[in-house]
mmCIF file of C-alpha atoms in Angstrom:
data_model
loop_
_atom_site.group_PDB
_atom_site.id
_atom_site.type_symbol
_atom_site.label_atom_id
_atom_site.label_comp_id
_atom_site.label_asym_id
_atom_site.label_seq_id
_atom_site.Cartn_x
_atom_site.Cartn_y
_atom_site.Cartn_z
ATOM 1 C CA UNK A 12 -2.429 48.385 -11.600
ATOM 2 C CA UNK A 13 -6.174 48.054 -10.562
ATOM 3 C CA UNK A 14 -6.898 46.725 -7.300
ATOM 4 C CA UNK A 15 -8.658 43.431 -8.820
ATOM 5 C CA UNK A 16 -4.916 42.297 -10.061
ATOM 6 C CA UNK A 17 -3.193 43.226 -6.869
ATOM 7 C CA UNK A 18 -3.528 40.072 -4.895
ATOM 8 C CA UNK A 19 -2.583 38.056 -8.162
ATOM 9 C CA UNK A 20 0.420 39.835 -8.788
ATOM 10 C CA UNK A 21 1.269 39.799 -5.455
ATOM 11 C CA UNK A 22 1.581 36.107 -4.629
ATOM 12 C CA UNK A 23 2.255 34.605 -7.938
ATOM 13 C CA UNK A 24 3.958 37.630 -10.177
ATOM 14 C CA UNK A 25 7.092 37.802 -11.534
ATOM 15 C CA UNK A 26 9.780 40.334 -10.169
ATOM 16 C CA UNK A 27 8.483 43.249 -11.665
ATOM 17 C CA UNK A 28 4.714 42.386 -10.906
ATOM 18 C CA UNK A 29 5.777 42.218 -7.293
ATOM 19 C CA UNK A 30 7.232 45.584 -7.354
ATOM 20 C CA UNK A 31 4.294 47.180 -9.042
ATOM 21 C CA UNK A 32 1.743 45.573 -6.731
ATOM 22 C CA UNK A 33 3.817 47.375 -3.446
ATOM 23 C CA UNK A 34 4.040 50.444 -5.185
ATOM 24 C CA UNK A 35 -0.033 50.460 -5.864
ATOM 25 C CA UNK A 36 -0.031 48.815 -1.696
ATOM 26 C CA UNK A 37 2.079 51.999 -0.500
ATOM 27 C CA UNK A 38 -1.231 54.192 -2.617
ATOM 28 C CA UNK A 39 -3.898 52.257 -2.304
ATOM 29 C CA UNK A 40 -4.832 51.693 1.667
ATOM 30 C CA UNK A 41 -7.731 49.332 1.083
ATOM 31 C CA UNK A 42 -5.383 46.738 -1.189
ATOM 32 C CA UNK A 43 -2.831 46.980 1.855
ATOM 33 C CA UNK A 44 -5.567 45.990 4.588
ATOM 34 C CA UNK A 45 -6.507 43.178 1.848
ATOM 35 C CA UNK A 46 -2.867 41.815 2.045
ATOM 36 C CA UNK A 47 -2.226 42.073 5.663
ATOM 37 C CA UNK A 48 -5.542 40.681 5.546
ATOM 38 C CA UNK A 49 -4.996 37.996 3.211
ATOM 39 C CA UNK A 50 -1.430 37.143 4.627
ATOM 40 C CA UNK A 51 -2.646 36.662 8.162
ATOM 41 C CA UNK A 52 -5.553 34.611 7.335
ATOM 42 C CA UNK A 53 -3.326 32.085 5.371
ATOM 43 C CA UNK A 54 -0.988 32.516 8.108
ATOM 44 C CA UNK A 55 -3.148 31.321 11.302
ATOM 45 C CA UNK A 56 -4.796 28.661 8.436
ATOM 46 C CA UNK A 57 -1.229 27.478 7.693
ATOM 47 C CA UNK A 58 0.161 27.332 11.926
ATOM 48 C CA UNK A 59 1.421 23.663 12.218
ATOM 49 C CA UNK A 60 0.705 22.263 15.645
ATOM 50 C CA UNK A 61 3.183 20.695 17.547
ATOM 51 C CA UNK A 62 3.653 17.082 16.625
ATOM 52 C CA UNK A 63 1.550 14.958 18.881
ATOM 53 C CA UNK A 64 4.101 11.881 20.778
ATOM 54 C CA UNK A 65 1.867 9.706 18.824
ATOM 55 C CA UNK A 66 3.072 10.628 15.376
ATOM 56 C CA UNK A 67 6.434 11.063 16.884
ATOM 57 C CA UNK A 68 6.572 7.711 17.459
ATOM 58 C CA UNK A 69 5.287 6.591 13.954
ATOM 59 C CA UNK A 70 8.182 9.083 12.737
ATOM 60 C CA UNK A 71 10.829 6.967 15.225
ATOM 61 C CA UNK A 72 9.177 3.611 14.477
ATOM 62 C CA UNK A 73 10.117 3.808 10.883
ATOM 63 C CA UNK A 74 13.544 3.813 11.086
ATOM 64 C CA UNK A 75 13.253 0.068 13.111
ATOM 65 C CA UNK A 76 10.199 -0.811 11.240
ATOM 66 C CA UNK A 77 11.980 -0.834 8.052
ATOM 67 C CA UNK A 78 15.411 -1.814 8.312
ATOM 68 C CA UNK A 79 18.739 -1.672 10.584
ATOM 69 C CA UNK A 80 19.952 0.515 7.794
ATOM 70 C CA UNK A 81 17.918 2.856 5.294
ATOM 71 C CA UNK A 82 18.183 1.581 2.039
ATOM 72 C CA UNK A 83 17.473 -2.042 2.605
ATOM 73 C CA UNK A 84 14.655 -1.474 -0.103
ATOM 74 C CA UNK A 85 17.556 -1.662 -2.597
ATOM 75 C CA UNK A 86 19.208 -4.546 -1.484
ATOM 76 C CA UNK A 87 15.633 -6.124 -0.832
ATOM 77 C CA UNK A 88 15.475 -5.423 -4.709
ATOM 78 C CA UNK A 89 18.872 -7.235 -5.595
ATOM 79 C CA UNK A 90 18.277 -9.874 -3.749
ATOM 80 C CA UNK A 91 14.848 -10.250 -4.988
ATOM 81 C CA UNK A 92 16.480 -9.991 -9.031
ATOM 82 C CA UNK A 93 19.242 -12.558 -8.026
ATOM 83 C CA UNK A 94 16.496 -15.152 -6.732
ATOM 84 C CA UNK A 95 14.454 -14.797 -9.793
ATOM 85 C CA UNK A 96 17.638 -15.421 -12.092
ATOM 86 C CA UNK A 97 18.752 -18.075 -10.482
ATOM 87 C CA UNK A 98 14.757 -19.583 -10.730
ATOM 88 C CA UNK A 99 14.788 -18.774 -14.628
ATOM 89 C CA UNK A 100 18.710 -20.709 -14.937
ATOM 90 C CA UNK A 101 17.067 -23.956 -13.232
ATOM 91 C CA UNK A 102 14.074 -23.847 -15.590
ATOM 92 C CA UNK A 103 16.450 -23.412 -18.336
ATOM 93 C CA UNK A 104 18.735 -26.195 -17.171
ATOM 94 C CA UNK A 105 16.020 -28.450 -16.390
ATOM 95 C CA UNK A 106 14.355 -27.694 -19.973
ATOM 96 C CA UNK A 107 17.486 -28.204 -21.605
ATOM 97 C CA UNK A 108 18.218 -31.559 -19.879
ATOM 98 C CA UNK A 109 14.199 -32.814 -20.369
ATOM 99 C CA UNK A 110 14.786 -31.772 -24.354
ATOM 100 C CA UNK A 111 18.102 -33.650 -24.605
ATOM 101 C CA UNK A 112 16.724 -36.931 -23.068
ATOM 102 C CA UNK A 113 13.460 -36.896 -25.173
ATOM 103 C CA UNK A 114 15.420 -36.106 -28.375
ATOM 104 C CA UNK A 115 18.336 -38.874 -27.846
ATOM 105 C CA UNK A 116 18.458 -41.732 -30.097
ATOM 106 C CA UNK A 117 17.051 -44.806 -29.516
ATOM 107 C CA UNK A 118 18.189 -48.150 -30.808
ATOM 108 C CA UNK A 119 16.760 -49.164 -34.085
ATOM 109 C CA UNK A 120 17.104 -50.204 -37.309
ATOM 110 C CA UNK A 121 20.629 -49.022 -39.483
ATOM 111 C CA UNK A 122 21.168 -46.488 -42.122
ATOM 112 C CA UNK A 123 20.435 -48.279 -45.155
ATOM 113 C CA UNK A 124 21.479 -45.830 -47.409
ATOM 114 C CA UNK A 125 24.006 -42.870 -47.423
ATOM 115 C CA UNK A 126 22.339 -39.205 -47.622
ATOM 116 C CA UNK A 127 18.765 -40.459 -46.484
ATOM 117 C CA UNK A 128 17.659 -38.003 -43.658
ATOM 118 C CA UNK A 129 17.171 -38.532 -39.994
ATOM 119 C CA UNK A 130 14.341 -37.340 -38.483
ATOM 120 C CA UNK A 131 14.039 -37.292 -34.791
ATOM 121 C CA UNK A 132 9.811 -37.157 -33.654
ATOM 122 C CA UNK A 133 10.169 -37.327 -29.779
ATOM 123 C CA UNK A 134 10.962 -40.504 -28.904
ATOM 124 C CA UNK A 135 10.975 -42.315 -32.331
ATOM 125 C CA UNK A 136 13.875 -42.193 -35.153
ATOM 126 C CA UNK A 137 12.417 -41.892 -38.282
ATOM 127 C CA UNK A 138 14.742 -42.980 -41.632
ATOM 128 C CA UNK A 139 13.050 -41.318 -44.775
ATOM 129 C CA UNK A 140 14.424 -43.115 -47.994
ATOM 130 C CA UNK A 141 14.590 -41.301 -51.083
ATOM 131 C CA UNK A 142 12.729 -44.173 -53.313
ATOM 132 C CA UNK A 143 14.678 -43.657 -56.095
ATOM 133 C CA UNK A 144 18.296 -44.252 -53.885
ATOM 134 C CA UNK A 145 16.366 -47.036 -52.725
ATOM 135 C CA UNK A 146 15.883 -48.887 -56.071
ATOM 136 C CA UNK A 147 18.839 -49.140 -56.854
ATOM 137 C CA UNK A 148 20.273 -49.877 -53.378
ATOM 138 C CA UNK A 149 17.773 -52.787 -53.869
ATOM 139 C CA UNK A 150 19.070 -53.497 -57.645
ATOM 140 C CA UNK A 151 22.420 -53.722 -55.955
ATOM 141 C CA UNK A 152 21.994 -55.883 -53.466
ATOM 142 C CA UNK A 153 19.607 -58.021 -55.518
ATOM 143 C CA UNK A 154 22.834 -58.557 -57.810
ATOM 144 C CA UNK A 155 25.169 -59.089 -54.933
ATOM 145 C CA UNK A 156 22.887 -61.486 -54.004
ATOM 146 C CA UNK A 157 22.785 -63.223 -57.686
ATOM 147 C CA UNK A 158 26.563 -63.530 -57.520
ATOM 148 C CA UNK A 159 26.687 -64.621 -54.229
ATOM 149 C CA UNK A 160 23.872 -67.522 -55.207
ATOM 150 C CA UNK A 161 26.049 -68.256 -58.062
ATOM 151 C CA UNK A 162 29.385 -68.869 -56.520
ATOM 152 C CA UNK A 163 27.595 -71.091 -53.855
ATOM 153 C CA UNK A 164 26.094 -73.171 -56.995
ATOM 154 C CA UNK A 165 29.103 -73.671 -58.429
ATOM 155 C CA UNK A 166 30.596 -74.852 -54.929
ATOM 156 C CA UNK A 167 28.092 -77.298 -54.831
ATOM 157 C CA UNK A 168 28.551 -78.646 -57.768
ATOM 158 C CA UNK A 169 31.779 -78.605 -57.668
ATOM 159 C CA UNK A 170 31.285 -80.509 -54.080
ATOM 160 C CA UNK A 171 28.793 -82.638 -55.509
ATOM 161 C CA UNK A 172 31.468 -83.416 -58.673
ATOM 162 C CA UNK A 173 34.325 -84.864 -56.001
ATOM 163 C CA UNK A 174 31.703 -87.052 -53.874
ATOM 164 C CA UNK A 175 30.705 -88.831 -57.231
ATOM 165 C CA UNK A 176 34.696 -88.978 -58.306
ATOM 166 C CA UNK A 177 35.364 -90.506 -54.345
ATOM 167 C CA UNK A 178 32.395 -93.298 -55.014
ATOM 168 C CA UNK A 179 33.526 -94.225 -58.070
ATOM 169 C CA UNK A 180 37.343 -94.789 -56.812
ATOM 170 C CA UNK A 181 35.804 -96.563 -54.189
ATOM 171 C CA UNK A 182 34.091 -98.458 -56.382
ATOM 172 C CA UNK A 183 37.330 -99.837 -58.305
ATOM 173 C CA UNK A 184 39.214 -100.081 -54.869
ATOM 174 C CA UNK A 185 41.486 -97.367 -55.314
ATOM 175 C CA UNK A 186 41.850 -94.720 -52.741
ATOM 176 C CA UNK A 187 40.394 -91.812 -52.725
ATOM 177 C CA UNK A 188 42.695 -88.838 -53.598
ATOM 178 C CA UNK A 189 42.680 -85.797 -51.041
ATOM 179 C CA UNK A 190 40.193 -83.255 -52.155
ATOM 180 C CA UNK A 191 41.672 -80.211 -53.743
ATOM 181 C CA UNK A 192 41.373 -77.046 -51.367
ATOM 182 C CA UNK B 17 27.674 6.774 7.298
ATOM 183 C CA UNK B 18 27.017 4.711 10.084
ATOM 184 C CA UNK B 19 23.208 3.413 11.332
ATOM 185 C CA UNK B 20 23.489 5.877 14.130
ATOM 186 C CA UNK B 21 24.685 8.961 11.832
ATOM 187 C CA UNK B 22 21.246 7.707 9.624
ATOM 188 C CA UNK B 23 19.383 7.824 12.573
ATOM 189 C CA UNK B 24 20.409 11.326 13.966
ATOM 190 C CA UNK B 25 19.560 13.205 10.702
ATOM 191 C CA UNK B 26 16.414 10.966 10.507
ATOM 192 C CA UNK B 27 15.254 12.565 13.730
ATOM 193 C CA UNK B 28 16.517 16.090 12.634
ATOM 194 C CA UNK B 29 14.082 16.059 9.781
ATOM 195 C CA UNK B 30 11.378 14.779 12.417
ATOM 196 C CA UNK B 31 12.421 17.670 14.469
ATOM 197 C CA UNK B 32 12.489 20.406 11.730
ATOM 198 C CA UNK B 33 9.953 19.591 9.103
ATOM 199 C CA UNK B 34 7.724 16.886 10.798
ATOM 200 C CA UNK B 35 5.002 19.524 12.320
ATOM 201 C CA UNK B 36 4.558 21.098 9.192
ATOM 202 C CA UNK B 37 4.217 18.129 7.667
ATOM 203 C CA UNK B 38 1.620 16.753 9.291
ATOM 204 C CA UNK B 39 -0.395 19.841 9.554
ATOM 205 C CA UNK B 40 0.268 19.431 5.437
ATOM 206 C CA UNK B 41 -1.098 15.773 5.479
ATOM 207 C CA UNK B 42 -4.138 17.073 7.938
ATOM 208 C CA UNK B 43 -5.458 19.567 5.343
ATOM 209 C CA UNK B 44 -4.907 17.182 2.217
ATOM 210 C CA UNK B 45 -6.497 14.016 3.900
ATOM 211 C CA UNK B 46 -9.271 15.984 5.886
ATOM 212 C CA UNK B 47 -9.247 13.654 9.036
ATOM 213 C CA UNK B 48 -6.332 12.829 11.324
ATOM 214 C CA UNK B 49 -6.469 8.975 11.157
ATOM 215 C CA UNK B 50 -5.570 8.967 7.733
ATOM 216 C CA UNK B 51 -3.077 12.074 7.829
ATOM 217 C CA UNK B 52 -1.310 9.504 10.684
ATOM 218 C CA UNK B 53 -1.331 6.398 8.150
ATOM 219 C CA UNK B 54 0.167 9.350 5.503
ATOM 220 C CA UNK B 55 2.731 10.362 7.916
ATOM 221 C CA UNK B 56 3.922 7.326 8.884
ATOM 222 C CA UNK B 57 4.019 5.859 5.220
ATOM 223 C CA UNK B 58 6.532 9.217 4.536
ATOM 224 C CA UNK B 59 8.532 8.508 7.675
ATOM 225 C CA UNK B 60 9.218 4.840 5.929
ATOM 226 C CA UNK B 61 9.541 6.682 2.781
ATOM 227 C CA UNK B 62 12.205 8.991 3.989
ATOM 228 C CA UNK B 63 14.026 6.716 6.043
ATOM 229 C CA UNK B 64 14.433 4.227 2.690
ATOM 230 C CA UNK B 65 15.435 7.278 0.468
ATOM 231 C CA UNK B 66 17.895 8.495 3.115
ATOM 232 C CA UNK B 67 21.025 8.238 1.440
ATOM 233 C CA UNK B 68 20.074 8.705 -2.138
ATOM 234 C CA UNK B 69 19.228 12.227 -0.913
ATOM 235 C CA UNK B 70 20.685 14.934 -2.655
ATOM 236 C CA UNK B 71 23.194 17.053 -0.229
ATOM 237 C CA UNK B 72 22.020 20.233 -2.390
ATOM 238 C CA UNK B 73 18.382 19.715 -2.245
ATOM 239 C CA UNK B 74 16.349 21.399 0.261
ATOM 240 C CA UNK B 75 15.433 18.988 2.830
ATOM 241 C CA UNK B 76 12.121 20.843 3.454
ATOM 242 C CA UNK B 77 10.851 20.574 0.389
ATOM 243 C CA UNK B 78 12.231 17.094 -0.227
ATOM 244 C CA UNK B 79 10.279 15.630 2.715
ATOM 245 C CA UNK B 80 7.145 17.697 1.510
ATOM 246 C CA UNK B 81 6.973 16.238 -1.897
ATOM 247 C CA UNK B 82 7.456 12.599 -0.300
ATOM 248 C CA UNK B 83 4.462 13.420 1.904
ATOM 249 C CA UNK B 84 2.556 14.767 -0.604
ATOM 250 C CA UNK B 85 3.254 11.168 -2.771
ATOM 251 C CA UNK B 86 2.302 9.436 0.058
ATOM 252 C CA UNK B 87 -1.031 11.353 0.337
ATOM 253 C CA UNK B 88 -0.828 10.593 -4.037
ATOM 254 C CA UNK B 89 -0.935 6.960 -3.191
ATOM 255 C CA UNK B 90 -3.232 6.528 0.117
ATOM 256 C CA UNK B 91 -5.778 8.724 -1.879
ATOM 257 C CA UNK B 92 -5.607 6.771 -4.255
ATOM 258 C CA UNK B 93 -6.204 3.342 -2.068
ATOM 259 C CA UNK B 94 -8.879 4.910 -0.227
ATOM 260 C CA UNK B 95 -11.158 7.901 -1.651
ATOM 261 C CA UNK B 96 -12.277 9.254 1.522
ATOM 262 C CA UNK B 97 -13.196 13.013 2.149
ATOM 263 C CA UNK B 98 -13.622 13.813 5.819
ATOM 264 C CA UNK B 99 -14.396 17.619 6.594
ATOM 265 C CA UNK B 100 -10.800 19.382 7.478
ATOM 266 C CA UNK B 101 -10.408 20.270 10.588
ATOM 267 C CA UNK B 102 -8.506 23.280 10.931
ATOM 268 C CA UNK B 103 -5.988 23.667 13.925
ATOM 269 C CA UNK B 104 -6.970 25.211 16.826
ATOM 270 C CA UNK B 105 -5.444 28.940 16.880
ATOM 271 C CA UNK B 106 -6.195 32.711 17.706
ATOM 272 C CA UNK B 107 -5.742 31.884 21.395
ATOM 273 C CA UNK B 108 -4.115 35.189 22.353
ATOM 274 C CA UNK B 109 -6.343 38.419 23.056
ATOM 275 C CA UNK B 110 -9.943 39.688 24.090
ATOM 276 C CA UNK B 111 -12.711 37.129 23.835
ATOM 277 C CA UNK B 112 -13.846 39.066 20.897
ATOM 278 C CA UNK B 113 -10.890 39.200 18.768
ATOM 279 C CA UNK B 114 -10.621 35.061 19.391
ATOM 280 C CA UNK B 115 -14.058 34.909 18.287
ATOM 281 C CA UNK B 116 -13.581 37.003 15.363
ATOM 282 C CA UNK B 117 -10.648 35.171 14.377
ATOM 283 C CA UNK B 118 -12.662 31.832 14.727
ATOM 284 C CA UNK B 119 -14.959 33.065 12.575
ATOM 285 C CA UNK B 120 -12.860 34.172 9.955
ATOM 286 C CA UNK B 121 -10.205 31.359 10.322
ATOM 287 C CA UNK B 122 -13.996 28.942 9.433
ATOM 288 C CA UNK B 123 -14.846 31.400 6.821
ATOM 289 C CA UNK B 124 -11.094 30.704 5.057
ATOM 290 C CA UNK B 125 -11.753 27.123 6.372
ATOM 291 C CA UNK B 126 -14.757 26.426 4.071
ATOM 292 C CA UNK B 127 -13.363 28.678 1.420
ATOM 293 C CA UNK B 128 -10.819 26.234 0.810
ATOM 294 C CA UNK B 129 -12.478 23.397 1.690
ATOM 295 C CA UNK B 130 -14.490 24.186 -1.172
ATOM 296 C CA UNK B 131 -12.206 24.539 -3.531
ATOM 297 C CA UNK B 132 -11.234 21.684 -6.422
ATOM 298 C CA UNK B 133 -9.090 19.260 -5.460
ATOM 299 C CA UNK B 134 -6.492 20.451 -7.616
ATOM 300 C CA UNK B 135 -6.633 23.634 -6.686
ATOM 301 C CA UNK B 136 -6.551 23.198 -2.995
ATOM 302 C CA UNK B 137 -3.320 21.066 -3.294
ATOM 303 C CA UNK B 138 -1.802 23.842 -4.022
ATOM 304 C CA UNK B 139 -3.124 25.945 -1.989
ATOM 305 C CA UNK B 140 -1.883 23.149 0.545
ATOM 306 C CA UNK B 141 1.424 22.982 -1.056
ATOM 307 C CA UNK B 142 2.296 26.420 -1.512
ATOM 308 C CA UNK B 143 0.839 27.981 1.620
ATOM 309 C CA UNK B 144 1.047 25.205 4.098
ATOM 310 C CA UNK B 145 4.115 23.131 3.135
ATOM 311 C CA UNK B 146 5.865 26.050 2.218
ATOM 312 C CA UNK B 147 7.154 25.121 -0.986
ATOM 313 C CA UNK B 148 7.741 27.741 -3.606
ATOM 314 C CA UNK B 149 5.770 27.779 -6.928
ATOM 315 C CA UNK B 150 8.668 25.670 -8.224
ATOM 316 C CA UNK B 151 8.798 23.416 -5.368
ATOM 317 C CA UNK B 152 4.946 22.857 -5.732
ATOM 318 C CA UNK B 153 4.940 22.149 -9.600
ATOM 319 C CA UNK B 154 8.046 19.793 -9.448
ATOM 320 C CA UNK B 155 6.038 17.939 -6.449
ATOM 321 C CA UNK B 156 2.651 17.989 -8.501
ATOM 322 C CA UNK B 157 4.725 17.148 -12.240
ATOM 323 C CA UNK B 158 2.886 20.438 -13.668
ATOM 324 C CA UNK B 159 3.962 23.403 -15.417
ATOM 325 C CA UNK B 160 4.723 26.409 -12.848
ATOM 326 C CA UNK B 161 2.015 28.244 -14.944
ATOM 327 C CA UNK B 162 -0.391 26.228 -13.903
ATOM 328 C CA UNK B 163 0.561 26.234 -10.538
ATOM 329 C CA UNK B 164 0.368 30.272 -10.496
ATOM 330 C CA UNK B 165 -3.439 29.850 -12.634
ATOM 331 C CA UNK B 166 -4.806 27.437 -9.947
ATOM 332 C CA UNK B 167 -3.184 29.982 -6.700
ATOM 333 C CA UNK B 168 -4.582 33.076 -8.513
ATOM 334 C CA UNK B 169 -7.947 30.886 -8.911
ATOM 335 C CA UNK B 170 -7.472 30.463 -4.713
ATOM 336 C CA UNK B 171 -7.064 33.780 -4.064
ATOM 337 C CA UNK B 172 -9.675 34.906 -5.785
ATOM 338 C CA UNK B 173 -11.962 32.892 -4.024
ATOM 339 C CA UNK B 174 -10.111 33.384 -0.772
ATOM 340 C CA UNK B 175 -10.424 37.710 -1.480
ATOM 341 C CA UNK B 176 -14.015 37.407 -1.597
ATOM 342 C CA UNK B 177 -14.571 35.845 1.813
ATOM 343 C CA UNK B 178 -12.340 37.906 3.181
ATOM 344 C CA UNK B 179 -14.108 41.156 2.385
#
């Protein structure tokens, strides 16, 4: 071993390193006098002083500075967690109820026609009508309609028939006969 | 364990490790002021981690490599670098063997002093803290070979002044 790599072998080599540098110490006088040397230098640069009462009392003021109990950082933690998912199930509650009221209904025209879609847009219902479904809904209720005009013409006719038949018995003084249901 | 039971092996630690300690934070932070705000912020440290100690681990080194993160993390708030102040020692003998000491204990003073940060961690780590190469790589999150490059860098410099 040369006397360069004695130190290094010393302090940070591995087992047999270590054994080789004493072995070249026990030979080699001026490497000794470099580790007693070295060691007592890093020795009276390493002496701790005794703690001064001031830091002893930073030391002691910790344990009632931080909490009646070590490990109040972890139930600061939990409690902090629990707070913040009880603030995100409001929001959600409070978003759910706000989306429910602006999405409800409101009163308005009927359905006019099965299988149309309903669109809800905020506030307003919107009914889109397939044109073609709506044609003939139209055609269908135009011929309702026709029948229903018809019937009605031939009640008033028929009406119109038994006021002429009552004037004319009246006429010749015989009593008028009870209309027919 | 009850508040009290905390409390007594709170103060054990102060008792056993806390000198070294702070002569630790002294030579990382280079002024006492902020070695105090160090100390203090691993005395909080180490009173929260209490019981989520490992029974196994060495307490020594545990409170070390909370110090040394607390140094991480003031550093890191506040780049300040005071000149080190190195503890007053060499008391004992002959006038002349106190000043020699002096003068060599200001000699290995600026020779680490002078050193790169890095490199005088360890130097702090290893030969003030006491931790083992291991101990001072797990604390620092590097390899334990580059631990042993940046000590062999040290005492390089360190054989030089001392010759």
């Amino acid at each position: 071993m040369k006397c360069d790599d004695f130190l290094p072998a010393l302090e940070t080599g591995g087992l047999v390193q270590r054994l080789k540098a004493r072995c070249h110490a026990a030979r080699c006088r001026r490497c000794a006098s470099q580790r007693a040397a070295f060691a007592d230098a890093m020795q009276r640069w390493a002496v701790a002083e005794p703690l001064s009462p001031r830091a002893e009392s930073l030391w002691r003021q910790a344990a009632g500075a931080a909490a009646a109990r070590p490990g109040r950082g972890n139930a600061w933690k939990l409690a902090t967690a629990g707070a913040i998912a009880a603030a995100c199930l409001a929001v959600a509650c409070l978003l759910a109820v706000s989306w429910h009221i602006h999405n409800s209904p409101i009163a308005g025209p009927q359905r006019i026609a099965a299988g149309n879609e309903i669109r809800r847009l905020g506030p307003v219902t919107v009914e889109e009508i397939d044109p073609s479904e709506g044609s003939a809904y139209l055609a269908d209720e135009v011929r309702r309609l026709q029948v229903e005009l018809k019937s009605l013409q031939q009640a008033i006719e028929k009406k119109s028939a038994q006021r002429q038949i009552a004037a004319a018995l009246k006429r010749f003084g015989e009593p008028p006969s009870p209309a027919p249901e | 364990m009850s508040n009290s039971a905390w409390q007594r092996e709170f103060l054990e630690l102060l008792d056993a490790h806390g000198a070294t300690l702070m002569a630790m934070l002294r030579r990382l932070c280079g002024n006492r002021q902020d070695a105090e705000d160090a100390f203090q912020d691993t005395a909080l440290r180490v009173w929260r981690n209490l019981p989520s100690r490992p029974s196994l681990r060495n307490p020594r080194a545990w409170v070390m490599t909370i110090g040394y993160r607390a140094f991480l993390d003031a550093r890191g708030r506040q780049k300040r670098h005071d000149s080190i102040q190195d503890p007053e020692d060499g008391r004992s003998g002959s006038p002349r063997q106190m000043a020699e000491r002096a003068e060599e204990a200001e000699r290995v003073q600026a020779a680490i002093v002078n050193l790169p940060e890095p490199i005088r961690e360890v130097v702090v780590l290893h030969y003030c803290a006491g931790l083992s190469i291991r101990q001072t790589a797990d604390a620092m999150n590097v390899a334990e070979g580059t631990v042993k490059s940046r000590l062999n860098s040290a005492i390089n410099a360190l054989r030089s002044v001392l010759q």
